[in-house]
Tab-separated table of C-alpha atoms and ligand atoms in Angstrom:
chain	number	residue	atom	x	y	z
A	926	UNK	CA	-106.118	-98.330	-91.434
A	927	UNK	CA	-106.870	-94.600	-91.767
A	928	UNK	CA	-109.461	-94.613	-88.946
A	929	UNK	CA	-109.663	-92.759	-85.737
A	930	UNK	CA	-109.019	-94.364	-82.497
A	931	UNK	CA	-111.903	-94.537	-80.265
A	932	UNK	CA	-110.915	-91.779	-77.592
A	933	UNK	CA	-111.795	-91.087	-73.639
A	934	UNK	CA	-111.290	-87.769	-72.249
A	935	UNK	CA	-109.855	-88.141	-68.752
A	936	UNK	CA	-109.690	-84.826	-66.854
A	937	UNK	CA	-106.339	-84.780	-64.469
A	938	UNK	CA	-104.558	-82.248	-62.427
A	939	UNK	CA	-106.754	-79.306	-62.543
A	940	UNK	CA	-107.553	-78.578	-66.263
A	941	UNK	CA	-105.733	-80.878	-68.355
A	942	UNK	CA	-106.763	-83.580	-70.115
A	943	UNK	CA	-105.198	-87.150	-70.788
A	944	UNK	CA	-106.992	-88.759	-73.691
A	945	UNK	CA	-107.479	-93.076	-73.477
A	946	UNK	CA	-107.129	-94.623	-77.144
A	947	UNK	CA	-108.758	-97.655	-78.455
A	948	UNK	CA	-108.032	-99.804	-81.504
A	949	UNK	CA	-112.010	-101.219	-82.338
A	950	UNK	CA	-110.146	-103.800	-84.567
A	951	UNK	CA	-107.913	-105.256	-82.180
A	952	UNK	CA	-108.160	-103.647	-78.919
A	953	UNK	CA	-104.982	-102.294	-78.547
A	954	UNK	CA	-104.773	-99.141	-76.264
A	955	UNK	CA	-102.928	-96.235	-75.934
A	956	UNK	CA	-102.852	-92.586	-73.885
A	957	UNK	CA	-102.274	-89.075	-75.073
A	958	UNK	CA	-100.651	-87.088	-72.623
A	959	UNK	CA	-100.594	-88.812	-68.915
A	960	UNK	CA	-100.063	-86.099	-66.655
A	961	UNK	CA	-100.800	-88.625	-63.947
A	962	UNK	CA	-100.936	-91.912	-63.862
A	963	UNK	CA	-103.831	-92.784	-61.410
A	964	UNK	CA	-106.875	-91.759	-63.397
A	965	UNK	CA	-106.208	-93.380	-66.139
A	966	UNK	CA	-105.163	-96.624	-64.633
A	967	UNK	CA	-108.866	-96.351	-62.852
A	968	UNK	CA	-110.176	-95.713	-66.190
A	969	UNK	CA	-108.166	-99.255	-67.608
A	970	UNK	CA	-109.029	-101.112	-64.243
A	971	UNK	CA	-112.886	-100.023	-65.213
A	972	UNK	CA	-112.782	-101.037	-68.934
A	973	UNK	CA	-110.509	-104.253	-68.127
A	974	UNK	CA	-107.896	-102.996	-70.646
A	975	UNK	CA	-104.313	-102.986	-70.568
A	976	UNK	CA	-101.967	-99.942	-72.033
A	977	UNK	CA	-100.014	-100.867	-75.055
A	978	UNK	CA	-98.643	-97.140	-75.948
A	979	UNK	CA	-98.058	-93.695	-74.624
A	980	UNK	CA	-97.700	-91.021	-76.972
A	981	UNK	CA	-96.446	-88.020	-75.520
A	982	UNK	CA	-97.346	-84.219	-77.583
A	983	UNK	CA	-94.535	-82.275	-75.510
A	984	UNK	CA	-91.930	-82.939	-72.325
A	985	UNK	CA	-93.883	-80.705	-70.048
A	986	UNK	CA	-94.517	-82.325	-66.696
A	987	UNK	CA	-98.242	-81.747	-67.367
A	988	UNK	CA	-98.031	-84.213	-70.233
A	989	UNK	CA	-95.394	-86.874	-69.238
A	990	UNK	CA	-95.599	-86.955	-65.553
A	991	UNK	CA	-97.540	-90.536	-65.519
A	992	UNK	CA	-95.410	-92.205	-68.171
A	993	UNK	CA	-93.227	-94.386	-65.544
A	994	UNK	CA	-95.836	-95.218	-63.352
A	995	UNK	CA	-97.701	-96.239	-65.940
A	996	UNK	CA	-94.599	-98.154	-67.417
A	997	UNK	CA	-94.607	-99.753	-63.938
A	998	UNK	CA	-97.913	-101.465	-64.483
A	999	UNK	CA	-97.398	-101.821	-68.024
A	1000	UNK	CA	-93.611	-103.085	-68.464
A	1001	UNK	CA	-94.030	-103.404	-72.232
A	1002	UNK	CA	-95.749	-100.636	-72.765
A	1003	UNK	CA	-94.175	-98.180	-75.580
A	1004	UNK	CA	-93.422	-94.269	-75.545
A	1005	UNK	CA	-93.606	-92.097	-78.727
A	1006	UNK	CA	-92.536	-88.507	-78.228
A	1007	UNK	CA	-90.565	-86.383	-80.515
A	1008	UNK	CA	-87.427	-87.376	-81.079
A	1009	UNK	CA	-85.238	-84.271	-80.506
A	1010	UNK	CA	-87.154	-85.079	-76.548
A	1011	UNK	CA	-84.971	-87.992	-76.170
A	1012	UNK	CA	-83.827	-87.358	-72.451
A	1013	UNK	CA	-86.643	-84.857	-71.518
A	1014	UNK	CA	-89.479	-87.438	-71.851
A	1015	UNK	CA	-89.480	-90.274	-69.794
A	1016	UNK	CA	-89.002	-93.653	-70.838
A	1017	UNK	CA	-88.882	-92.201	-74.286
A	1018	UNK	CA	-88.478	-95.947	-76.725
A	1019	UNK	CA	-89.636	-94.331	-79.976
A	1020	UNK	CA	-88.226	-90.861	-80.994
A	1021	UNK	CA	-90.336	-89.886	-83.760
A	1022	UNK	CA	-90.338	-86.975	-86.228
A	1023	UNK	CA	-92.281	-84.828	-88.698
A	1024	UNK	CA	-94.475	-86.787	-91.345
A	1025	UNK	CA	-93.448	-90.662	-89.681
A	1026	UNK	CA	-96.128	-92.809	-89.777
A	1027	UNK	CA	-97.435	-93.687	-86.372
A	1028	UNK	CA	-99.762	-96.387	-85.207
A	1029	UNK	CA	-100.805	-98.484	-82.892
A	1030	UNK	CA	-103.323	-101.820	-83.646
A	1031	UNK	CA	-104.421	-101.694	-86.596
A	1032	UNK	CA	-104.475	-97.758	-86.880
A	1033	UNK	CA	-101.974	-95.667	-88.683
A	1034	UNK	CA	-101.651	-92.104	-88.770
A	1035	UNK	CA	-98.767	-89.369	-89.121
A	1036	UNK	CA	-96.670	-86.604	-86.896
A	1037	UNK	CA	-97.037	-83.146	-87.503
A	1038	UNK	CA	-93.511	-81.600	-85.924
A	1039	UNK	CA	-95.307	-77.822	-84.781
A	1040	UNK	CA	-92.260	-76.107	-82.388
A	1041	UNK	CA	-93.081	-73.008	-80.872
A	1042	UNK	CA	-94.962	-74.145	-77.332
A	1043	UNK	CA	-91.423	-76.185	-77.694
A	1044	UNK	CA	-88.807	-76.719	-79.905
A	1045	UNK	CA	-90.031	-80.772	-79.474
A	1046	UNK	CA	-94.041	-80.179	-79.612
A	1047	UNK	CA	-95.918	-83.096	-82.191
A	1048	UNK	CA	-99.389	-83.271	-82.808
A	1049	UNK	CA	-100.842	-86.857	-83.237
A	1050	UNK	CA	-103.333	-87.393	-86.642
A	1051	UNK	CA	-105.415	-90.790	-86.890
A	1052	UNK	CA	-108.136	-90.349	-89.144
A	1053	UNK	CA	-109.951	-87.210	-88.711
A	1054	UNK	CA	-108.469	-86.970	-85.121
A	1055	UNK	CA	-105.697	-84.661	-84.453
A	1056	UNK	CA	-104.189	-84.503	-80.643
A	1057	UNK	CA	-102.426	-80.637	-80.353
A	1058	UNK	CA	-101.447	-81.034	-76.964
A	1059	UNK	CA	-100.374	-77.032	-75.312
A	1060	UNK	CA	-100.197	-75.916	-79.315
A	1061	UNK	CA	-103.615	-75.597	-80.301
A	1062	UNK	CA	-106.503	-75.181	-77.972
A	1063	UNK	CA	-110.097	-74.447	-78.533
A	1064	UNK	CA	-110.036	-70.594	-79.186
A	1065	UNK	CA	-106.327	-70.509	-78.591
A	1066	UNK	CA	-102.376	-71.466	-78.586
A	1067	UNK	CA	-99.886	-72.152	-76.297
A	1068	UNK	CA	-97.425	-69.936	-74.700
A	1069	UNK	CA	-94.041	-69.603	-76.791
A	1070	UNK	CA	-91.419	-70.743	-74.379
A	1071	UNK	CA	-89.063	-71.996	-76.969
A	1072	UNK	CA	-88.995	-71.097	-80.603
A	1073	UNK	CA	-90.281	-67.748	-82.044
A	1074	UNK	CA	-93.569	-65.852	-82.816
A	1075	UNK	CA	-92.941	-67.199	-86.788
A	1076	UNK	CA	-92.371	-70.980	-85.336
A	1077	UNK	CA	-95.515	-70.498	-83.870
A	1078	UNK	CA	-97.688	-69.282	-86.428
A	1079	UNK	CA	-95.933	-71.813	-88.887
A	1080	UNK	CA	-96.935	-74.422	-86.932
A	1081	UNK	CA	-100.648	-73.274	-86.333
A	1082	UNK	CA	-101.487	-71.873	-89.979
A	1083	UNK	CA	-99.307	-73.938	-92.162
A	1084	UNK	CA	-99.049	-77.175	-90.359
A	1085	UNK	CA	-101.923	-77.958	-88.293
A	1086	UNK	CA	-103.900	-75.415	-90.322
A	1087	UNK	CA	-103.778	-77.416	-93.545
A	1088	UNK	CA	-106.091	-80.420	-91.878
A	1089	UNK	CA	-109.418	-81.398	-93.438
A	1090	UNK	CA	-111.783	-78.629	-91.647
A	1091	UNK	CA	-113.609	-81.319	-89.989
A	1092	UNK	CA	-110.758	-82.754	-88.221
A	1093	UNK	CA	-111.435	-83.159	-84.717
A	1094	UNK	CA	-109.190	-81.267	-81.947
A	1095	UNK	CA	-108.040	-82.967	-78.747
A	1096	UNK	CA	-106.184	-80.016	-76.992
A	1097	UNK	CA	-104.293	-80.104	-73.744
A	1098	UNK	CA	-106.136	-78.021	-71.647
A	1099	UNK	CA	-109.769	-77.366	-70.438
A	1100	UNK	CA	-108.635	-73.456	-71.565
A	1101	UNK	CA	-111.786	-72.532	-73.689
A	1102	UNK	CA	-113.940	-70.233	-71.825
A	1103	UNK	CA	-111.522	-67.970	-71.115
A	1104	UNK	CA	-110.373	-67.933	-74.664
A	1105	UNK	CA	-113.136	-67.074	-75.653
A	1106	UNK	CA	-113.403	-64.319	-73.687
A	1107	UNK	CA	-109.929	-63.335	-74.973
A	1108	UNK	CA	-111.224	-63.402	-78.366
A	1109	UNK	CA	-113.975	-61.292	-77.907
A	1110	UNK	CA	-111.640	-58.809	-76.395
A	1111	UNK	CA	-109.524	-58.357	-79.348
A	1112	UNK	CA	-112.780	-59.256	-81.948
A	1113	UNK	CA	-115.566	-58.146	-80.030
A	1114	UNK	CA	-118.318	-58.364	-83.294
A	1115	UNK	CA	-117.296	-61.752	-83.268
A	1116	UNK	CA	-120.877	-63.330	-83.786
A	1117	UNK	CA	-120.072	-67.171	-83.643
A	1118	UNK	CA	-117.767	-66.688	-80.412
A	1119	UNK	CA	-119.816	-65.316	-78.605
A	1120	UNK	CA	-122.950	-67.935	-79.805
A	1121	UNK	CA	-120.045	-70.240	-78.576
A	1122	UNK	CA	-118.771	-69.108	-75.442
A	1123	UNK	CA	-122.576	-69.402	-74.866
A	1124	UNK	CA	-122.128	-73.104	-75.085
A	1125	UNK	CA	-119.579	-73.330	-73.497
A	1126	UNK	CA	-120.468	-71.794	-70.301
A	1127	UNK	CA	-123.386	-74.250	-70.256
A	1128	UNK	CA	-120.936	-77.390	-71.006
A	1129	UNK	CA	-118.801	-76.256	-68.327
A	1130	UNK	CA	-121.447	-75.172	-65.595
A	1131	UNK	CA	-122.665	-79.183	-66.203
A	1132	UNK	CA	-119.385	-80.275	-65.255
A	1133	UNK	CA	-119.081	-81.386	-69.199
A	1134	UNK	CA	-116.201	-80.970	-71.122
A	1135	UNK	CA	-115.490	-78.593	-74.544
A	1136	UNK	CA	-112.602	-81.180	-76.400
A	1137	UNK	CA	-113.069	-81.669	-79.220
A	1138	UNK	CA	-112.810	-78.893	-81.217
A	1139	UNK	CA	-112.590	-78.723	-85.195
A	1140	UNK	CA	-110.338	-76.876	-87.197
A	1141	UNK	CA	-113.493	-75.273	-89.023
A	1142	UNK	CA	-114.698	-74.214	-85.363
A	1143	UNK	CA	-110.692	-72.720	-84.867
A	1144	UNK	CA	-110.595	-70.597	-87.919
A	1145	UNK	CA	-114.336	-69.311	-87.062
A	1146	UNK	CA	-113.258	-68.373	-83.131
A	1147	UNK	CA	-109.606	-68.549	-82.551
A	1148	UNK	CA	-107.827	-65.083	-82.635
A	1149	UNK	CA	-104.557	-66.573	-83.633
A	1150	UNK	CA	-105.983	-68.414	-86.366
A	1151	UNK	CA	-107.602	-64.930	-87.882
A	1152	UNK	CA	-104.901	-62.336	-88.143
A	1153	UNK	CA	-105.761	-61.046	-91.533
A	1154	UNK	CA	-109.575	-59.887	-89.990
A	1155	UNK	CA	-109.877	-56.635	-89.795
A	1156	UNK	CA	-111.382	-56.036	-86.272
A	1157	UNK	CA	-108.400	-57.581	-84.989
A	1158	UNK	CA	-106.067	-55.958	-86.900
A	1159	UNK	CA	-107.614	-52.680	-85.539
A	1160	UNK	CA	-107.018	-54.010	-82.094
A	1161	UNK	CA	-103.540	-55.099	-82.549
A	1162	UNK	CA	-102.845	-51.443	-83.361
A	1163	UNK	CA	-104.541	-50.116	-80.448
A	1164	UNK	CA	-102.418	-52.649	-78.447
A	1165	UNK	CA	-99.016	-51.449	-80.484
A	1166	UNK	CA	-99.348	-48.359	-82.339
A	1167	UNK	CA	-95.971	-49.060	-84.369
A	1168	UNK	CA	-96.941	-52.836	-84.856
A	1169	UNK	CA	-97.075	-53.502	-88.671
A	1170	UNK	CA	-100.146	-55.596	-89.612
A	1171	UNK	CA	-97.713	-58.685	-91.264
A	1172	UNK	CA	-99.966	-61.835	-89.719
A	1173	UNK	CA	-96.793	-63.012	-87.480
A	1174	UNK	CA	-96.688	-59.401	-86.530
A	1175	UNK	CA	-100.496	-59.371	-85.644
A	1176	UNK	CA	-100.003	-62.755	-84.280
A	1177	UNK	CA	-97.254	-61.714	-81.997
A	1178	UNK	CA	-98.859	-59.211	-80.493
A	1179	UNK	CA	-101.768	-61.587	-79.752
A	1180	UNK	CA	-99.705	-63.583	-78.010
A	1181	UNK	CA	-98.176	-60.856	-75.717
A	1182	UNK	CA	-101.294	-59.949	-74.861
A	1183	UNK	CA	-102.631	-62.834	-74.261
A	1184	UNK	CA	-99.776	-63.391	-71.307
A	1185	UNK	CA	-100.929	-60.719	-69.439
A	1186	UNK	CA	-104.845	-60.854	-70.366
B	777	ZN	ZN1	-96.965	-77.494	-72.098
B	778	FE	FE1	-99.717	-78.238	-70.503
């Protein structure tokens, strides 16, 4: 069934977010990304559901640190994660990889494989509902700790990229209003960010949250998603006179600056 899950944001830690799944055919549940266990098992106890599946976007702590008390309550529960994770992500029973069809209910959906955050980072598709985890978030990316500035950029602009442009994006992280201030640092005419990061600052000073995104709103606002602009390009060379304006080159340079930004 090429349907979306019916999906709960549930803030944890300080800015990321787990997300609670629901199958409307049969009820079956699942979680994106449990960095803790205890707010979503309020969130179950509240709703009366049980947890049939944990699907894990990367190893980070962050992102797996609820799986075994979660597995505690829920014995049978299963744990998709990339496969080449086997060892890194707890409880790990199903190792998928890029393109395998993943489900749980009556839903079905696919893997995208996008390295570069890490060499094992997956984002989740059911129906017009993509979960990035730290690769894609509203009006930014994750940091490259393993894989390369081209993994990266493959993985944003060729792979998660190529979605329908109303897919809806479930990042990791509650990261938006600073992005956007990022982006309108390095793309300052930027009319729809800064319309946006308008929003945004009223979402956020309700205590509301900014997930989802779409990929139509990324290639409109996300600096890493635009290196062939112009503006940008101008302030990539301000940034690193000798940089040539190749879009991994551009997009590299975005990065680095974003680290210390
Ligand atoms: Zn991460
Ligand atoms: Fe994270």
């Amino acid at each position: 069934m090429n349907v979306a899950p019916e999906v709960t944001p549930i803030p944890c830690l300080k800015d990321n977010y787990a997300y609670l799944l629901r199958c409307p055919s049969t009820g079956q549940t699942g979680v994106v990304d449990p960095s803790v266990a205890q707010p979503v098992l309020k969130v179950l106890r509240d709703k009366g559901w049980g947890l049939d599946c944990i699907f894990n976007t990367h190893h980070h702590w962050d992102h797996v640190g609820g799986n075994e008390e979660l597995k505690q309550q829920f014995p049978s529960v299963r744990i998709f994660g990339h496969q080449s994770d086997e060892g890194r992500i707890p409880g790990l029973t199903d190792g998928v990889q890029d393109g395998q069809v993943v489900g749980f209910g009556a839903i079905r959906g696919f893997v995208i494989h996008n390295p570069g955050h890490t060499t094992g980072a997956i984002t989740y598709v059911w129906g017009d509902a993509a979960f990035t985890g730290d690769t894609l978030f509203a009006a930014g990316c994750g940091r490259i700790f393993e894989g390369s500035p081209q993994d990266m950029y493959s993985s944003l602009h060729q792979k998660i990229g190529s979605l329908p442009p109303e897919t809806r994006l479930y990042f990791g992280h509650e990261y938006t209003e600073k992005n956007l201030e990022f982006c309108l640092d390095v793309e300052p005419n930027n009319h729809k960010a800064h319309v946006l990061l308008k929003e945004v600052r009223k979402i956020r000073s309700e205590g509301k949250f900014t997930t989802p995104s779409t990929i139509s709103q990324e290639f409109a606002t996300n600096p890493f998603m635009r290196t062939k602009e112009l503006e940008i390009q101008k302030r990539v060379r301000e940034l690193e006179p000798d940089a040539d304006l190749s879009p991994v080159s551009v997009f590299r340079v975005l990065r680095e600056y974003k680290n210390r930004f």
